[in-house]
Amino acid sequence: MKFWSFLVLGLVVLAVSSCARVEQDQVNEWIDQYLEEKGLDFVEKSLETIVERRMAERGQQRPPTLQERLANRVEVSVGPSATKGPDNAPITLVEFSDFGCGFCGRAIPTLKELEKLYEGRIRFVFKHLPMTFAELSTPAHIAAMAAQEQGKFWEFHAKAFANQRALNEENIQKWAQEIGLDMARFERDRKKPEFAQRLEQNQAFARANGVNGTPAFFVNGVLIMGAQPVEEFQKVIDAILRGRETKVPD
């Protein structure tokens, strides 16, 4: 009875909302009476109707199944983005990330685990998408692209994510020196207009493909939103590697 009490409590409260105060025993009595009069089938249908109405009001639909996600992939261009792993790897994981995003930082251990689990079979691609505190993290993203010009992107990437609350100019200069960049070239490269254009292109892609937050990942074109557990990535990756996508249970 307790389980159903929770489910119907909201419906009962609507009927007693004008009361200033009621005792718990009285509420339980109302719940039992409501269930006895209406029956569980009525309650279930009422709850389903409420949920469907709320979802319709919000323009929401049920989450797509794994089969549907695999069948509706998005083409993501690697372009000039930094990569790690074999170019011919059967799996390409494209990450849209923000140095200032705490959830992006939390995803790093998951990505490292995937790198070990699928060693030699996965390529990582990093796409800059400053969103959370864009005005604070954008200079660090520009600096990372400048570091990439000298083959030091992943070193700068590590510095930025290890110091997410300190993405200031002083530290950017410090990290550039610590990873051994030619500082004169670094300063010149930071001014390249194509870096800002790259950010704009990433933002446009994100808007067009339902990415409204970071981190966001595309595994061979299959979207995975948020800092999901490694099992969520494995489910998609293993389905692709097996080549039996439509037979994989959701």
GROMACS .gro file of C-alpha atoms in nm:
model
  250
    1MET     CA    1   0.000   0.000   0.000
    2LYS     CA    2   0.290   0.239   0.072
    3PHE     CA    3   0.405   0.224  -0.291
    4TRP     CA    4   0.064   0.323  -0.422
    5SER     CA    5   0.033   0.582  -0.148
    6PHE     CA    6   0.323   0.772  -0.298
    7LEU     CA    7   0.179   0.744  -0.646
    8VAL     CA    8  -0.165   0.876  -0.559
    9LEU     CA    9  -0.061   1.123  -0.293
   10GLY     CA   10  -0.041   1.401  -0.547
   11LEU     CA   11  -0.392   1.330  -0.668
   12VAL     CA   12  -0.530   1.325  -0.316
   13VAL     CA   13  -0.352   1.646  -0.221
   14LEU     CA   14  -0.534   1.823  -0.502
   15ALA     CA   15  -0.859   1.737  -0.330
   16VAL     CA   16  -0.748   1.867   0.010
   17SER     CA   17  -0.533   2.161  -0.093
   18SER     CA   18  -0.773   2.406   0.070
   19CYS     CA   19  -0.700   2.259   0.413
   20ALA     CA   20  -0.450   2.451   0.621
   21ARG     CA   21  -0.328   2.145   0.809
   22VAL     CA   22  -0.409   1.774   0.812
   23GLU     CA   23  -0.277   1.487   1.017
   24GLN     CA   24  -0.077   1.202   0.857
   25ASP     CA   25  -0.332   0.941   0.971
   26GLN     CA   26  -0.608   1.137   0.803
   27VAL     CA   27  -0.407   1.159   0.481
   28ASN     CA   28  -0.351   0.783   0.487
   29GLU     CA   29  -0.722   0.729   0.541
   30TRP     CA   30  -0.803   0.950   0.239
   31ILE     CA   31  -0.551   0.760   0.027
   32ASP     CA   32  -0.698   0.422   0.122
   33GLN     CA   33  -1.048   0.549   0.056
   34TYR     CA   34  -0.946   0.694  -0.280
   35LEU     CA   35  -0.788   0.367  -0.389
   36GLU     CA   36  -1.090   0.168  -0.274
   37GLU     CA   37  -1.333   0.392  -0.461
   38LYS     CA   38  -1.136   0.444  -0.782
   39GLY     CA   39  -0.928   0.129  -0.810
   40LEU     CA   40  -0.564   0.091  -0.914
   41ASP     CA   41  -0.644   0.083  -1.286
   42PHE     CA   42  -0.801   0.426  -1.265
   43VAL     CA   43  -0.501   0.560  -1.075
   44GLU     CA   44  -0.254   0.416  -1.328
   45LYS     CA   45  -0.442   0.564  -1.621
   46SER     CA   46  -0.469   0.899  -1.446
   47LEU     CA   47  -0.096   0.909  -1.382
   48GLU     CA   48  -0.018   0.810  -1.741
   49THR     CA   49  -0.245   1.086  -1.866
   50ILE     CA   50  -0.076   1.343  -1.644
   51VAL     CA   51   0.272   1.237  -1.755
   52GLU     CA   52   0.177   1.237  -2.123
   53ARG     CA   53   0.018   1.580  -2.090
   54ARG     CA   54   0.324   1.723  -1.916
   55MET     CA   55   0.556   1.577  -2.178
   56ALA     CA   56   0.341   1.717  -2.458
   57GLU     CA   57   0.338   2.059  -2.293
   58ARG     CA   58   0.716   2.054  -2.277
   59GLY     CA   59   0.755   1.916  -2.627
   60GLN     CA   60   0.920   1.606  -2.487
   61GLN     CA   61   0.917   1.256  -2.628
   62ARG     CA   62   1.036   0.927  -2.491
   63PRO     CA   63   1.412   0.879  -2.512
   64PRO     CA   64   1.517   0.705  -2.835
   65THR     CA   65   1.618   0.342  -2.811
   66LEU     CA   66   1.973   0.234  -2.882
   67GLN     CA   67   1.863   0.095  -3.217
   68GLU     CA   68   1.711   0.429  -3.312
   69ARG     CA   69   2.021   0.618  -3.204
   70LEU     CA   70   2.241   0.388  -3.411
   71ALA     CA   71   2.015   0.432  -3.711
   72ASN     CA   72   2.012   0.812  -3.688
   73ARG     CA   73   2.375   0.908  -3.665
   74VAL     CA   74   2.516   1.254  -3.716
   75GLU     CA   75   2.811   1.319  -3.944
   76VAL     CA   76   3.078   1.500  -3.744
   77SER     CA   77   3.378   1.640  -3.928
   78VAL     CA   78   3.713   1.602  -3.755
   79GLY     CA   79   3.862   1.896  -3.943
   80PRO     CA   80   4.156   2.065  -3.768
   81SER     CA   81   4.058   1.936  -3.423
   82ALA     CA   82   4.312   1.773  -3.194
   83THR     CA   83   4.304   1.394  -3.203
   84LYS     CA   84   4.451   1.105  -3.007
   85GLY     CA   85   4.461   0.746  -3.125
   86PRO     CA   86   4.492   0.573  -3.464
   87ASP     CA   87   4.344   0.762  -3.758
   88ASN     CA   88   4.204   0.435  -3.892
   89ALA     CA   89   4.046   0.325  -3.563
   90PRO     CA   90   3.699   0.169  -3.607
   91ILE     CA   91   3.564   0.394  -3.331
   92THR     CA   92   3.588   0.773  -3.334
   93LEU     CA   93   3.470   0.951  -3.021
   94VAL     CA   94   3.420   1.324  -3.075
   95GLU     CA   95   3.396   1.523  -2.755
   96PHE     CA   96   3.241   1.870  -2.735
   97SER     CA   97   3.381   2.011  -2.415
   98ASP     CA   98   3.440   2.322  -2.207
   99PHE     CA   99   3.747   2.374  -1.989
  100GLY     CA  100   3.527   2.560  -1.741
  101CYS     CA  101   3.264   2.287  -1.714
  102GLY     CA  102   3.284   2.073  -1.400
  103PHE     CA  103   3.096   1.784  -1.562
  104CYS     CA  104   3.348   1.785  -1.848
  105GLY     CA  105   3.621   1.740  -1.590
  106ARG     CA  106   3.433   1.450  -1.435
  107ALA     CA  107   3.419   1.276  -1.773
  108ILE     CA  108   3.798   1.255  -1.805
  109PRO     CA  109   3.839   0.934  -1.597
  110THR     CA  110   3.571   0.770  -1.810
  111LEU     CA  111   3.753   0.864  -2.130
  112LYS     CA  112   4.080   0.730  -1.991
  113GLU     CA  113   3.910   0.403  -1.905
  114LEU     CA  114   3.770   0.380  -2.258
  115GLU     CA  115   4.118   0.441  -2.394
  116LYS     CA  116   4.241   0.136  -2.203
  117LEU     CA  117   3.941  -0.083  -2.280
  118TYR     CA  118   3.958  -0.017  -2.654
  119GLU     CA  119   4.328   0.040  -2.699
  120GLY     CA  120   4.416   0.066  -3.067
  121ARG     CA  121   4.049   0.065  -3.166
  122ILE     CA  122   3.940   0.413  -3.061
  123ARG     CA  123   4.032   0.765  -3.168
  124PHE     CA  124   3.949   1.068  -2.955
  125VAL     CA  125   3.867   1.405  -3.109
  126PHE     CA  126   3.836   1.724  -2.903
  127LYS     CA  127   3.597   2.001  -3.005
  128HIS     CA  128   3.610   2.331  -2.817
  129LEU     CA  129   3.267   2.439  -2.694
  130PRO     CA  130   3.290   2.700  -2.417
  131MET     CA  131   2.940   2.736  -2.275
  132THR     CA  132   2.913   2.730  -1.896
  133PHE     CA  133   3.135   3.030  -1.829
  134ALA     CA  134   3.231   3.111  -2.185
  135GLU     CA  135   3.375   3.453  -2.109
  136LEU     CA  136   3.618   3.292  -1.863
  137SER     CA  137   3.711   2.975  -2.049
  138THR     CA  138   3.730   3.104  -2.408
  139PRO     CA  139   4.085   3.245  -2.370
  140ALA     CA  140   4.202   2.904  -2.246
  141HIS     CA  141   4.042   2.734  -2.546
  142ILE     CA  142   4.214   2.977  -2.782
  143ALA     CA  143   4.542   2.911  -2.601
  144ALA     CA  144   4.491   2.536  -2.635
  145MET     CA  145   4.450   2.573  -3.011
  146ALA     CA  146   4.770   2.777  -3.018
  147ALA     CA  147   4.943   2.502  -2.820
  148GLN     CA  148   4.817   2.251  -3.076
  149GLU     CA  149   5.009   2.443  -3.343
  150GLN     CA  150   5.323   2.330  -3.163
  151GLY     CA  151   5.202   1.975  -3.104
  152LYS     CA  152   5.125   2.034  -2.738
  153PHE     CA  153   4.747   2.036  -2.725
  154TRP     CA  154   4.697   1.742  -2.491
  155GLU     CA  155   4.959   1.876  -2.252
  156PHE     CA  156   4.775   2.208  -2.233
  157HIS     CA  157   4.442   2.023  -2.211
  158ALA     CA  158   4.570   1.843  -1.899
  159LYS     CA  159   4.678   2.170  -1.738
  160ALA     CA  160   4.345   2.340  -1.806
  161PHE     CA  161   4.132   2.057  -1.670
  162ALA     CA  162   4.352   2.021  -1.364
  163ASN     CA  163   4.294   2.390  -1.286
  164GLN     CA  164   3.937   2.455  -1.396
  165ARG     CA  165   3.881   2.729  -1.141
  166ALA     CA  166   4.194   2.916  -1.239
  167LEU     CA  167   4.160   2.974  -1.614
  168ASN     CA  168   4.318   3.317  -1.602
  169GLU     CA  169   4.581   3.482  -1.818
  170GLU     CA  170   4.855   3.442  -1.560
  171ASN     CA  171   4.807   3.067  -1.549
  172ILE     CA  172   4.771   3.038  -1.926
  173GLN     CA  173   5.115   3.194  -1.961
  174LYS     CA  174   5.251   2.971  -1.686
  175TRP     CA  175   5.115   2.651  -1.841
  176ALA     CA  176   5.246   2.745  -2.184
  177GLN     CA  177   5.594   2.781  -2.039
  178GLU     CA  178   5.569   2.463  -1.834
  179ILE     CA  179   5.482   2.249  -2.136
  180GLY     CA  180   5.771   2.399  -2.331
  181LEU     CA  181   5.603   2.620  -2.590
  182ASP     CA  182   5.787   2.874  -2.799
  183MET     CA  183   5.629   3.173  -2.626
  184ALA     CA  184   5.677   3.420  -2.910
  185ARG     CA  185   5.506   3.185  -3.154
  186PHE     CA  186   5.240   3.105  -2.894
  187GLU     CA  187   5.146   3.472  -2.862
  188ARG     CA  188   5.132   3.514  -3.240
  189ASP     CA  189   4.917   3.206  -3.287
  190ARG     CA  190   4.668   3.311  -3.021
  191LYS     CA  191   4.572   3.603  -3.242
  192LYS     CA  192   4.478   3.387  -3.541
  193PRO     CA  193   4.120   3.469  -3.645
  194GLU     CA  194   4.051   3.110  -3.749
  195PHE     CA  195   4.054   3.002  -3.385
  196ALA     CA  196   3.757   3.224  -3.299
  197GLN     CA  197   3.589   3.108  -3.620
  198ARG     CA  198   3.639   2.748  -3.513
  199LEU     CA  199   3.456   2.818  -3.188
  200GLU     CA  200   3.167   2.973  -3.381
  201GLN     CA  201   3.149   2.670  -3.610
  202ASN     CA  202   3.140   2.434  -3.312
  203GLN     CA  203   2.862   2.638  -3.153
  204ALA     CA  204   2.660   2.634  -3.475
  205PHE     CA  205   2.701   2.257  -3.505
  206ALA     CA  206   2.595   2.210  -3.145
  207ARG     CA  207   2.279   2.416  -3.190
  208ALA     CA  208   2.188   2.230  -3.509
  209ASN     CA  209   2.230   1.887  -3.352
  210GLY     CA  210   2.062   1.914  -3.016
  211VAL     CA  211   2.368   1.980  -2.805
  212ASN     CA  212   2.258   2.227  -2.540
  213GLY     CA  213   2.521   2.155  -2.279
  214THR     CA  214   2.861   2.002  -2.217
  215PRO     CA  215   3.006   1.751  -2.228
  216ALA     CA  216   2.853   1.599  -2.539
  217PHE     CA  217   2.997   1.304  -2.727
  218PHE     CA  218   2.943   1.157  -3.071
  219VAL     CA  219   3.056   0.794  -3.096
  220ASN     CA  220   3.070   0.722  -3.467
  221GLY     CA  221   2.793   0.978  -3.494
  222VAL     CA  222   2.580   0.848  -3.205
  223LEU     CA  223   2.509   1.123  -2.952
  224ILE     CA  224   2.576   1.065  -2.582
  225MET     CA  225   2.488   1.365  -2.367
  226GLY     CA  226   2.654   1.440  -2.036
  227ALA     CA  227   2.917   1.277  -1.817
  228GLN     CA  228   2.769   0.930  -1.848
  229PRO     CA  229   2.919   0.618  -1.687
  230VAL     CA  230   3.158   0.410  -1.892
  231GLU     CA  231   2.887   0.144  -1.942
  232GLU     CA  232   2.679   0.385  -2.149
  233PHE     CA  233   2.971   0.432  -2.390
  234GLN     CA  234   3.046   0.061  -2.397
  235LYS     CA  235   2.688  -0.018  -2.494
  236VAL     CA  236   2.718   0.199  -2.804
  237ILE     CA  237   3.078   0.107  -2.889
  238ASP     CA  238   3.024  -0.267  -2.854
  239ALA     CA  239   2.713  -0.251  -3.073
  240ILE     CA  240   2.912  -0.079  -3.347
  241LEU     CA  241   3.207  -0.316  -3.318
  242ARG     CA  242   2.986  -0.623  -3.333
  243GLY     CA  243   2.815  -0.493  -3.642
  244ARG     CA  244   2.478  -0.623  -3.521
  245GLU     CA  245   2.328  -0.289  -3.430
  246THR     CA  246   1.960  -0.362  -3.482
  247LYS     CA  247   1.979  -0.673  -3.263
  248VAL     CA  248   2.131  -0.505  -2.961
  249PRO     CA  249   1.885  -0.468  -2.670
  250ASP     CA  250   1.832  -0.120  -2.534
   0.00000   0.00000   0.00000
